[in-house]
Coordinates of C-alpha atoms in Angstrom, one line a residue:
M1 CA 29.4 9.3 59.1
G2 CA 26.0 8.0 60.2
R3 CA 24.7 11.5 60.8
G4 CA 25.8 12.6 57.3
R5 CA 24.0 9.6 55.7
T6 CA 20.9 10.4 57.6
S7 CA 21.0 14.1 56.5
T8 CA 21.5 13.0 52.8
A9 CA 18.5 10.6 53.0
R10 CA 16.3 13.3 54.5
W11 CA 17.1 15.7 51.7
A12 CA 16.6 13.0 49.1
S13 CA 13.1 12.2 50.6
L14 CA 12.2 15.9 50.4
A15 CA 13.3 16.3 46.7
P16 CA 10.0 14.8 45.2
L17 CA 8.0 17.0 47.5
A18 CA 9.9 20.0 46.4
A19 CA 9.5 19.1 42.7
A20 CA 5.7 18.6 43.2
A21 CA 5.5 22.0 44.9
G22 CA 7.4 23.6 42.0
V23 CA 5.0 22.0 39.5
A24 CA 2.0 23.1 41.6
A25 CA 3.2 26.7 41.7
H26 CA 3.7 26.7 38.0
D27 CA 0.3 25.2 37.4
L28 CA -1.4 27.8 39.6
L29 CA 0.3 30.7 37.9
Q30 CA -0.1 29.6 34.2
R31 CA -3.2 30.6 32.3
R32 CA -3.2 28.3 29.3
H33 CA -4.8 25.2 30.9
A34 CA -7.9 25.7 33.1
L35 CA -7.6 22.1 34.2
L36 CA -4.2 22.5 35.6
R37 CA -5.1 25.8 37.4
N38 CA -8.0 24.1 39.1
F39 CA -6.2 20.8 39.7
P40 CA -2.5 21.4 40.0
V41 CA -0.1 18.5 39.7
V42 CA -2.9 15.8 39.5
G43 CA -4.3 17.4 36.3
H44 CA -1.2 16.2 34.5
A45 CA -2.5 12.7 34.7
R46 CA -5.2 13.5 32.2
Y47 CA -2.7 14.7 29.6
L48 CA -0.5 11.6 30.2
L49 CA -3.5 9.3 29.7
E50 CA -4.5 11.2 26.6
K51 CA -0.9 10.7 25.2
L52 CA -0.7 7.0 26.1
G53 CA -4.3 6.3 25.1
P54 CA -3.5 4.8 21.7
E55 CA -0.8 2.6 23.1
L56 CA -3.0 1.4 26.0
R57 CA -5.9 0.6 23.7
Q58 CA -3.6 -1.2 21.2
Y59 CA -1.9 -3.5 23.7
I60 CA -4.3 -3.8 26.6
V61 CA -7.9 -2.7 26.0
A62 CA -8.8 -3.4 22.3
G63 CA -9.9 -6.9 21.2
N64 CA -8.1 -8.9 18.6
D65 CA -10.2 -7.5 15.7
E66 CA -11.0 -4.0 17.0
E67 CA -8.0 -1.8 16.6
R68 CA -7.7 0.3 13.5
P69 CA -6.4 0.8 10.9
F70 CA -4.9 -2.7 11.4
S71 CA -6.3 -5.0 14.1
R72 CA -4.1 -7.0 16.5
D73 CA -4.8 -10.2 14.5
Q74 CA -3.8 -8.5 11.2
R75 CA -0.6 -7.1 12.7
R76 CA 0.3 -10.4 14.3
W77 CA -0.1 -12.1 10.9
V78 CA 2.2 -9.6 9.2
Y79 CA 4.8 -9.7 11.9
A80 CA 4.8 -13.5 12.1
S81 CA 5.0 -13.8 8.3
A82 CA 7.9 -11.4 8.1
K83 CA 9.8 -13.3 10.8
L84 CA 8.9 -16.8 9.3
E85 CA 7.2 -17.6 12.6
N86 CA 3.9 -19.5 13.1
N87 CA 1.3 -17.3 11.5
Y88 CA -1.6 -19.7 12.1
F89 CA -4.5 -19.0 14.4
G90 CA -6.1 -21.5 16.7
F91 CA -9.6 -22.3 18.1
G92 CA -11.5 -20.8 15.2
T93 CA -12.3 -17.2 14.3
D94 CA -13.1 -14.6 16.9
N95 CA -14.6 -12.3 14.3
D96 CA -18.4 -11.6 14.7
V97 CA -19.2 -13.2 11.3
E98 CA -22.9 -13.4 11.8
H99 CA -23.4 -9.7 12.8
T100 CA -20.8 -7.8 10.8
P101 CA -22.3 -6.1 7.7
G102 CA -20.1 -6.5 4.6
Y103 CA -18.2 -9.5 5.9
V104 CA -16.4 -11.4 3.1
I105 CA -16.7 -15.1 2.5
I106 CA -14.6 -16.9 -0.1
K107 CA -16.3 -20.0 -1.4
H108 CA -14.1 -23.1 -1.8
R109 CA -14.9 -25.6 -4.5
T110 CA -15.0 -29.4 -4.0
F111 CA -13.6 -30.0 -7.4
G112 CA -11.6 -27.6 -9.6
R113 CA -8.9 -27.4 -12.2
A114 CA -6.1 -26.6 -9.8
V115 CA -4.4 -29.7 -8.3
P116 CA -2.1 -28.5 -5.5
P117 CA 1.5 -29.6 -5.9
S118 CA 2.7 -32.4 -3.6
S119 CA 6.5 -31.9 -3.9
P120 CA 8.6 -31.6 -0.8
A121 CA 8.9 -27.8 -1.4
A122 CA 5.2 -27.3 -1.8
G123 CA 3.9 -24.4 0.2
Q124 CA 7.3 -22.9 0.9
E125 CA 7.5 -20.5 -2.0
A126 CA 5.1 -19.3 -4.6
R127 CA 6.1 -17.8 -7.9
V128 CA 3.0 -15.9 -8.9
P129 CA 3.6 -13.6 -11.9
C130 CA 1.0 -11.1 -13.3
A131 CA -1.6 -12.7 -15.6
K132 CA -1.1 -9.8 -18.1
V133 CA 1.9 -8.4 -19.9
L134 CA 2.3 -4.8 -18.9
G135 CA 2.5 -2.5 -22.0
S136 CA 1.8 -5.2 -24.6
A137 CA -1.7 -3.9 -25.6
R138 CA -0.1 -0.7 -26.8
E139 CA 3.1 -2.4 -28.0
R140 CA 5.5 -0.5 -25.8
R141 CA 9.1 -1.3 -26.6
Q142 CA 9.9 -2.3 -23.0
A143 CA 6.7 -4.2 -22.2
F144 CA 7.1 -6.9 -19.6
R145 CA 5.3 -9.4 -17.4
P146 CA 5.7 -8.4 -13.7
R147 CA 7.2 -11.3 -11.9
S148 CA 5.0 -10.8 -8.8
V149 CA 1.3 -10.0 -8.3
V150 CA 2.3 -8.4 -5.0
N151 CA 4.5 -5.3 -5.2
I152 CA 5.5 -2.4 -2.9
S153 CA 3.4 0.7 -3.0
G154 CA 4.7 4.3 -3.5
M155 CA 6.3 5.6 -0.3
S156 CA 8.8 8.4 -0.9
Y157 CA 12.3 8.9 0.6
G158 CA 11.5 11.9 2.8
S159 CA 8.3 10.5 4.2
L160 CA 10.2 7.3 5.0
S161 CA 13.8 7.1 6.3
G162 CA 16.6 6.1 4.1
N163 CA 17.0 2.9 6.1
A164 CA 13.4 2.0 5.6
V165 CA 13.5 2.6 1.9
A166 CA 16.7 0.6 1.7
A167 CA 15.1 -2.3 3.5
L168 CA 12.1 -2.3 1.2
N169 CA 14.2 -2.1 -2.0
R170 CA 16.5 -4.9 -0.9
G171 CA 13.4 -6.9 0.1
A172 CA 11.9 -6.3 -3.3
A173 CA 15.0 -7.6 -4.9
Q174 CA 14.9 -10.8 -2.8
A175 CA 11.2 -11.4 -3.3
G176 CA 11.3 -10.6 -7.1
C177 CA 8.7 -7.8 -6.9
L178 CA 8.5 -4.2 -8.0
H179 CA 9.2 -1.2 -5.8
N180 CA 7.3 2.0 -6.4
T181 CA 9.5 5.1 -5.6
G182 CA 6.7 7.3 -4.4
E183 CA 6.7 10.9 -5.8
G184 CA 10.0 11.8 -4.0
S185 CA 12.0 10.4 -7.0
I186 CA 14.8 7.8 -7.2
S187 CA 17.1 8.1 -4.1
P188 CA 20.3 6.2 -3.5
Y189 CA 18.3 3.9 -1.3
H190 CA 16.2 2.9 -4.3
R191 CA 19.3 1.6 -6.1
L192 CA 20.0 -1.5 -4.0
G193 CA 18.7 -4.2 -6.4
G194 CA 15.0 -3.8 -6.5
E195 CA 13.3 -3.0 -9.9
L196 CA 11.4 0.3 -9.8
I197 CA 8.2 1.9 -10.9
W198 CA 9.0 5.6 -11.0
Q199 CA 6.1 7.7 -9.7
I200 CA 5.9 11.2 -11.2
G201 CA 3.9 13.5 -9.0
T202 CA 2.9 17.1 -9.3
G203 CA 6.3 18.4 -8.1
Y204 CA 8.1 16.4 -10.9
F205 CA 10.9 15.6 -8.4
G206 CA 14.0 14.2 -10.1
C207 CA 12.9 15.3 -13.5
R208 CA 12.4 19.1 -13.0
D209 CA 14.4 22.2 -14.0
A210 CA 15.5 24.9 -11.6
E211 CA 12.1 26.6 -11.8
G212 CA 10.3 23.4 -11.0
R213 CA 9.0 22.7 -14.5
F214 CA 9.0 19.2 -16.0
D215 CA 12.3 18.4 -17.9
L216 CA 12.0 15.4 -20.3
Q217 CA 15.8 15.2 -20.7
R218 CA 16.3 14.8 -17.0
L219 CA 13.7 12.1 -16.9
E220 CA 15.4 10.2 -19.7
D221 CA 18.8 10.5 -18.0
A222 CA 17.5 9.2 -14.7
V223 CA 15.7 6.3 -16.4
A224 CA 19.0 5.4 -18.1
R225 CA 20.8 5.2 -14.8
A226 CA 18.3 3.2 -12.7
P227 CA 16.3 -0.1 -13.1
V228 CA 13.1 1.6 -14.0
R229 CA 10.5 -0.7 -15.5
A230 CA 7.5 1.6 -15.8
L231 CA 6.4 5.2 -15.1
E232 CA 3.4 6.0 -13.0
I233 CA 1.7 9.5 -13.2
K234 CA 0.2 10.2 -9.7
L235 CA -3.0 12.1 -10.0
S236 CA -4.0 11.6 -6.4
Q237 CA -3.6 9.2 -3.5
G238 CA -5.9 7.6 -0.9
A239 CA -4.4 9.5 2.0
K240 CA -4.9 13.0 0.6
P241 CA -6.8 13.0 -2.7
G242 CA -7.0 16.4 -4.3
L243 CA -4.5 17.8 -1.8
G244 CA -0.9 18.8 -2.3
G245 CA 1.9 17.9 0.0
L246 CA 4.6 19.7 2.0
L247 CA 8.0 18.4 3.2
P248 CA 9.1 21.0 5.8
G249 CA 12.5 22.6 5.1
A250 CA 13.9 21.1 8.3
K251 CA 13.5 17.7 6.7
V252 CA 15.0 18.7 3.3
S253 CA 18.5 17.4 3.9
P254 CA 21.3 17.6 1.3
E255 CA 20.5 14.0 0.2
I256 CA 16.8 14.7 -0.1
A257 CA 17.5 17.9 -2.0
A258 CA 19.8 16.2 -4.4
T259 CA 17.3 13.4 -5.0
R260 CA 14.3 15.7 -5.6
G261 CA 16.2 18.5 -7.3
V262 CA 15.1 21.1 -4.8
P263 CA 17.0 23.6 -2.6
E264 CA 18.3 22.3 0.6
G265 CA 16.6 23.4 3.8
V266 CA 13.6 25.0 2.0
D267 CA 10.0 23.8 2.2
C268 CA 9.4 21.3 -0.6
V269 CA 5.9 21.7 -2.0
S270 CA 3.8 19.3 -4.1
P271 CA 1.0 21.2 -5.8
S272 CA -2.5 19.8 -5.8
R273 CA -2.6 19.6 -9.6
H274 CA -0.3 18.9 -12.5
A275 CA 1.1 21.7 -14.6
E276 CA 1.9 19.6 -17.7
F277 CA -1.7 18.9 -18.5
A278 CA -5.1 20.4 -17.7
S279 CA -7.5 18.0 -19.2
T280 CA -7.9 14.3 -19.9
D281 CA -7.0 14.8 -23.5
E282 CA -3.8 16.5 -22.6
L283 CA -3.0 13.8 -20.0
L284 CA -3.2 11.1 -22.8
D285 CA -0.9 13.2 -25.0
W286 CA 1.6 13.4 -22.2
V287 CA 1.3 9.6 -21.5
E288 CA 2.1 8.9 -25.2
L289 CA 5.1 11.3 -25.1
L290 CA 6.6 9.6 -22.1
A291 CA 6.1 6.2 -23.6
A292 CA 7.5 7.1 -27.0
E293 CA 10.6 8.8 -25.5
T294 CA 11.4 6.1 -22.9
G295 CA 9.8 3.0 -24.4
L296 CA 8.4 2.2 -20.9
P297 CA 4.8 1.3 -20.0
V298 CA 3.1 4.4 -18.6
G299 CA 0.1 4.4 -16.2
I300 CA -1.8 6.5 -13.8
K301 CA -2.5 6.3 -10.0
S302 CA -5.6 7.9 -8.5
A303 CA -8.1 7.7 -5.8
V304 CA -11.7 7.7 -7.0
G305 CA -14.0 10.7 -6.6
D306 CA -16.0 12.2 -9.5
M307 CA -16.5 9.6 -12.2
A308 CA -16.5 12.2 -15.0
F309 CA -12.8 12.0 -15.4
W310 CA -12.9 8.2 -15.8
D311 CA -15.8 8.3 -18.3
E312 CA -13.8 10.8 -20.4
L313 CA -10.7 8.7 -20.1
V314 CA -12.3 5.5 -21.5
R315 CA -14.2 7.5 -24.1
L316 CA -10.9 8.9 -25.5
M317 CA -9.0 5.6 -25.1
A318 CA -11.8 3.8 -27.1
R319 CA -10.6 5.6 -30.2
G320 CA -7.5 3.4 -30.1
D321 CA -4.7 5.9 -30.8
R322 CA -3.8 6.7 -27.2
G323 CA -4.1 5.1 -23.8
V324 CA -2.6 4.3 -20.4
D325 CA -1.0 0.9 -19.9
F326 CA -2.0 0.5 -16.3
V327 CA -4.3 2.0 -13.7
T328 CA -3.5 2.0 -10.0
I329 CA -6.6 2.6 -7.9
D330 CA -5.9 3.8 -4.3
G331 CA -8.7 3.4 -1.8
G332 CA -9.7 6.3 0.4
E333 CA -8.9 4.0 3.4
G334 CA -5.3 4.0 2.3
G335 CA -2.8 6.3 4.0
T336 CA 0.9 6.1 4.3
G337 CA 0.9 9.9 3.8
A338 CA -0.1 12.4 6.6
S339 CA -3.1 14.6 5.9
P340 CA -5.9 16.6 7.5
L341 CA -8.5 14.5 9.4
V342 CA -11.3 15.3 6.9
F343 CA -9.2 14.0 4.0
T344 CA -8.2 10.9 6.0
D345 CA -11.7 10.1 7.0
S346 CA -14.1 11.5 4.3
V347 CA -12.5 12.2 0.9
A348 CA -12.4 9.6 -1.9
L349 CA -14.3 6.3 -2.2
P350 CA -13.1 3.2 -0.4
F351 CA -11.2 0.8 -2.5
R352 CA -13.9 -1.8 -3.5
L353 CA -16.5 0.8 -4.4
G354 CA -14.0 3.1 -6.2
F355 CA -12.2 0.3 -8.1
S356 CA -15.4 -1.4 -9.2
R357 CA -16.8 1.8 -10.7
V358 CA -13.6 2.4 -12.6
Y359 CA -13.4 -1.2 -13.8
R360 CA -17.0 -1.1 -15.0
A361 CA -16.2 2.1 -17.0
F362 CA -13.4 0.3 -18.8
A363 CA -15.4 -3.0 -19.2
E364 CA -18.4 -1.3 -20.7
R365 CA -16.1 0.0 -23.4
G366 CA -14.4 -3.3 -23.9
L367 CA -11.1 -1.9 -22.6
H368 CA -10.6 -3.9 -19.4
E369 CA -8.5 -6.6 -21.0
Q370 CA -6.1 -4.1 -22.5
V371 CA -5.1 -2.5 -19.2
V372 CA -3.3 -3.9 -16.1
F373 CA -5.2 -3.0 -13.0
T374 CA -3.5 -2.5 -9.7
G375 CA -5.2 -2.0 -6.4
A376 CA -4.0 -0.4 -3.2
G377 CA -5.6 0.3 0.2
K378 CA -5.2 -2.4 2.9
L379 CA -4.8 -5.1 0.3
G380 CA -1.7 -6.6 1.9
L381 CA -4.0 -9.0 3.8
P382 CA -5.0 -12.2 1.9
D383 CA -8.7 -11.9 2.3
N384 CA -8.8 -8.3 1.1
A385 CA -6.4 -9.1 -1.8
A386 CA -8.5 -12.0 -2.9
V387 CA -11.5 -9.8 -3.2
A388 CA -9.5 -7.3 -5.2
F389 CA -8.4 -10.0 -7.7
A390 CA -12.0 -11.2 -8.0
L391 CA -13.0 -7.6 -8.8
G392 CA -10.4 -7.4 -11.6
C393 CA -7.1 -6.4 -10.1
D394 CA -4.1 -8.0 -11.8
T395 CA -1.6 -6.9 -9.1
V396 CA -1.9 -5.4 -5.6
N397 CA 0.4 -2.9 -3.9
V398 CA 1.3 -3.1 -0.2
G399 CA 2.2 0.1 1.7
R400 CA 1.5 0.1 5.4
E401 CA 1.7 -3.7 5.6
A402 CA 5.2 -3.5 4.2
M403 CA 6.0 -0.8 6.8
L404 CA 4.8 -3.2 9.5
A405 CA 7.0 -5.9 8.1
V406 CA 10.1 -3.7 8.5
G407 CA 9.3 -2.7 12.0
C408 CA 6.4 -0.2 12.2
I409 CA 4.3 -0.7 15.4
Q410 CA 1.3 1.4 14.3
A411 CA 2.3 4.1 16.7
Q412 CA 0.5 6.6 14.4
R413 CA 3.3 9.2 14.8
C414 CA 4.1 9.4 11.0
H415 CA 3.2 13.1 10.8
T416 CA 5.4 14.1 13.8
D417 CA 8.8 12.9 12.6
R418 CA 9.1 10.9 15.8
C419 CA 8.4 7.4 14.6
P420 CA 9.8 5.3 17.4
T421 CA 11.0 2.5 15.1
G422 CA 12.8 4.6 12.5
V423 CA 10.4 3.9 9.6
A424 CA 8.6 7.2 9.0
T425 CA 11.2 9.8 10.2
Q426 CA 14.2 11.8 9.1
D427 CA 15.6 11.8 12.6
R428 CA 19.0 10.2 12.3
W429 CA 19.0 8.7 15.8
L430 CA 15.6 7.1 15.4
A431 CA 16.4 5.9 11.9
H432 CA 19.6 4.3 13.0
G433 CA 17.7 1.7 15.0
L434 CA 16.3 0.2 11.8
D435 CA 18.8 -2.3 10.4
P436 CA 18.1 -2.3 6.6
Q437 CA 19.9 -5.6 6.0
L438 CA 17.8 -7.5 8.6
K439 CA 14.6 -5.8 7.8
S440 CA 15.0 -6.4 4.1
V441 CA 14.7 -10.1 4.8
R442 CA 11.5 -9.6 6.7
A443 CA 10.0 -7.5 3.9
A444 CA 10.8 -10.3 1.4
N445 CA 9.4 -13.0 3.8
Y446 CA 6.2 -11.1 4.1
I447 CA 5.7 -10.6 0.4
R448 CA 6.5 -14.3 -0.3
T449 CA 4.0 -15.4 2.4
L450 CA 1.3 -13.1 1.0
R451 CA 1.8 -14.6 -2.5
R452 CA 1.8 -18.1 -1.1
D453 CA -1.5 -17.5 0.8
L454 CA -3.1 -16.0 -2.3
L455 CA -2.1 -19.0 -4.3
K456 CA -3.6 -21.3 -1.6
V457 CA -6.8 -19.3 -1.7
A458 CA -6.9 -19.6 -5.5
E459 CA -6.4 -23.3 -5.3
A460 CA -9.3 -23.5 -2.8
T461 CA -11.5 -21.9 -5.3
G462 CA -10.4 -24.3 -7.9
V463 CA -8.1 -22.2 -10.1
E464 CA -4.3 -21.9 -10.7
H465 CA -3.8 -18.2 -10.1
P466 CA -5.3 -15.4 -7.9
G467 CA -6.2 -13.4 -11.1
L468 CA -8.5 -16.3 -12.1
I469 CA -10.7 -16.0 -8.9
R470 CA -14.2 -15.2 -10.1
T471 CA -16.8 -12.8 -8.7
D472 CA -19.1 -15.8 -7.9
D473 CA -16.3 -17.2 -5.7
V474 CA -17.0 -14.4 -3.2
E475 CA -20.0 -13.5 -1.2
I476 CA -20.7 -10.4 1.0
L477 CA -22.7 -11.1 4.1
T478 CA -25.3 -8.6 5.4
G479 CA -26.5 -10.6 8.3
Q480 CA -27.1 -14.2 9.5
T481 CA -29.3 -15.1 6.6
V482 CA -28.3 -13.0 3.6
G483 CA -25.2 -13.4 1.4
T484 CA -24.9 -11.6 -1.9
P485 CA -22.4 -12.7 -4.7
L486 CA -19.8 -10.1 -5.4
H487 CA -20.9 -9.5 -9.0
E488 CA -24.4 -8.5 -7.7
V489 CA -23.0 -6.2 -5.1
Y490 CA -21.0 -4.2 -7.6
G491 CA -23.1 -4.7 -10.8
Y492 CA -20.6 -6.8 -12.8
E493 CA -21.5 -8.6 -16.0
P494 CA -20.6 -12.3 -16.6
G495 CA -16.9 -12.7 -17.3
W496 CA -15.9 -9.3 -15.8
G497 CA -13.0 -9.4 -13.4
L498 CA -11.0 -11.9 -15.4
P499 CA -8.1 -11.5 -17.9
S500 CA -8.7 -12.2 -21.6
A501 CA -9.0 -15.9 -22.7
A502 CA -5.5 -15.7 -24.2
D503 CA -4.1 -14.3 -21.0
R504 CA -5.8 -16.9 -19.0
R505 CA -4.3 -19.7 -21.1
A506 CA -0.9 -18.2 -20.9
I507 CA -0.9 -17.8 -17.1
V508 CA -2.2 -21.3 -16.6
D509 CA 0.6 -22.6 -18.7
L510 CA 3.1 -20.6 -16.7
M511 CA 1.8 -21.7 -13.3
T512 CA 1.5 -25.4 -14.2
A513 CA 5.0 -25.4 -15.7
A514 CA 6.5 -23.7 -12.7
A515 CA 4.8 -26.0 -10.2
P516 CA 3.9 -29.4 -11.5
Q517 CA 0.4 -30.3 -10.3
G518 CA -0.6 -33.3 -8.3
G519 CA 1.7 -36.3 -7.8
S520 CA -0.4 -38.5 -5.5
G521 CA -2.0 -40.5 -8.4
E522 CA -2.7 -40.5 -12.1
E523 CA -4.3 -37.3 -13.2
G524 CA -7.6 -37.3 -15.0
P525 CA -8.8 -35.1 -17.8
R526 CA -8.5 -31.3 -17.1
A527 CA -11.2 -28.7 -17.7
D528 CA -10.7 -26.0 -20.3
P529 CA -9.0 -23.0 -18.6
R530 CA -10.9 -20.6 -20.8
R531 CA -14.3 -21.3 -19.1

């Protein structure tokens, strides 16, 4: 018996050597990798380090504010908010405030109109509706005031797993916010309680005929069967502006095929341009057709490149007979969709620059008060969102931040179908690890926390609502001694960035009625909210 055990142990000790010899022989004979032919076996360490590099930097090497697209501090804030854990930070900022060009400073006011509530529930929940009524300017039959200034951005079923979409939709219902479908149409996972903005892309998924052409009757039928509150025509997105999309046939399951109205197992292509219109004039005709037939507010989503389109749009809208109800501007730094590196890095303007140019085009024509402006592109963080509201956003959409809330770890494997947490994949085994019931609560917690923090920032600047934050409440630092007000950086006129006087009065009334102000003493005279 002892001799047998000794022989087995000897063979076991030789097994790793035999395996290494086999690898060495393979490396020496193969011709694809010069490194491995020159350095058999040990050369594999280079490829392992290359593969693990992002993870090593993310968890070990990078500082708290270095990792991109979201730093460790930003991810920690989202994760803690989603889990209702302590999301405070101690011992002061570790950002290099003095030497970071473009650093944002929000200026608090010693005195202001907003008196923070002092009830026992203060700070636990924030009901923050949109300061404008969506669709009211053009008298759409189903105009409404969005209940939340924070909503979930367009991420299709197909790019995200069914469990991830289900978690986001249930979370939207719990948080009382809108859930954008993305261009992949309305799936069963979008019908779990959350109200929808149906995004219509170039593939017309869910409202197309057998040849892929837009079908108005199918659109109307789908709207009648789902809680759709508005329609969004997607012209482009921050991740891949001016580029079409492709969902490989291997991912086109029977469920995805039924949702999109495409053949199962066949590559699902999104063209780079729309077929229903070929000019701004035709676009507005189509907007009015959809609004007239459905009664819903209709808007557009786009990244910002050439301003000729926007100049033409506002010129035609200034006539008064046609117009979009809302405009969603996606920054070039956005990116829930996979795309070529050049599109990810270098196509489309970043959010602040792109949005401010579009807003100015509307404001110069006196149209900015008639349109609901939505921003997207890393606006799921309170400081970025506060700047967006100061620039004129009425709502913000959160995409990757919502993915983080339901389990994303920024592995940056979205384009491989191998997302380790089951968020951006169609692999059933990986997707089953994401519990949509549990993660829906985390999505709702995150949205509520972001709204609450935005309300706290608004109170710090002396106003009752994030949409009332002014451009002179924000400065952009360019060094240790230079700070430039936001309106000077982006060329805004006095009063730009704010809703109309009537909308300001209405939202102040709503906010003060929902959360009675003060309580620690007798309240003095209040300033006029129209100022």
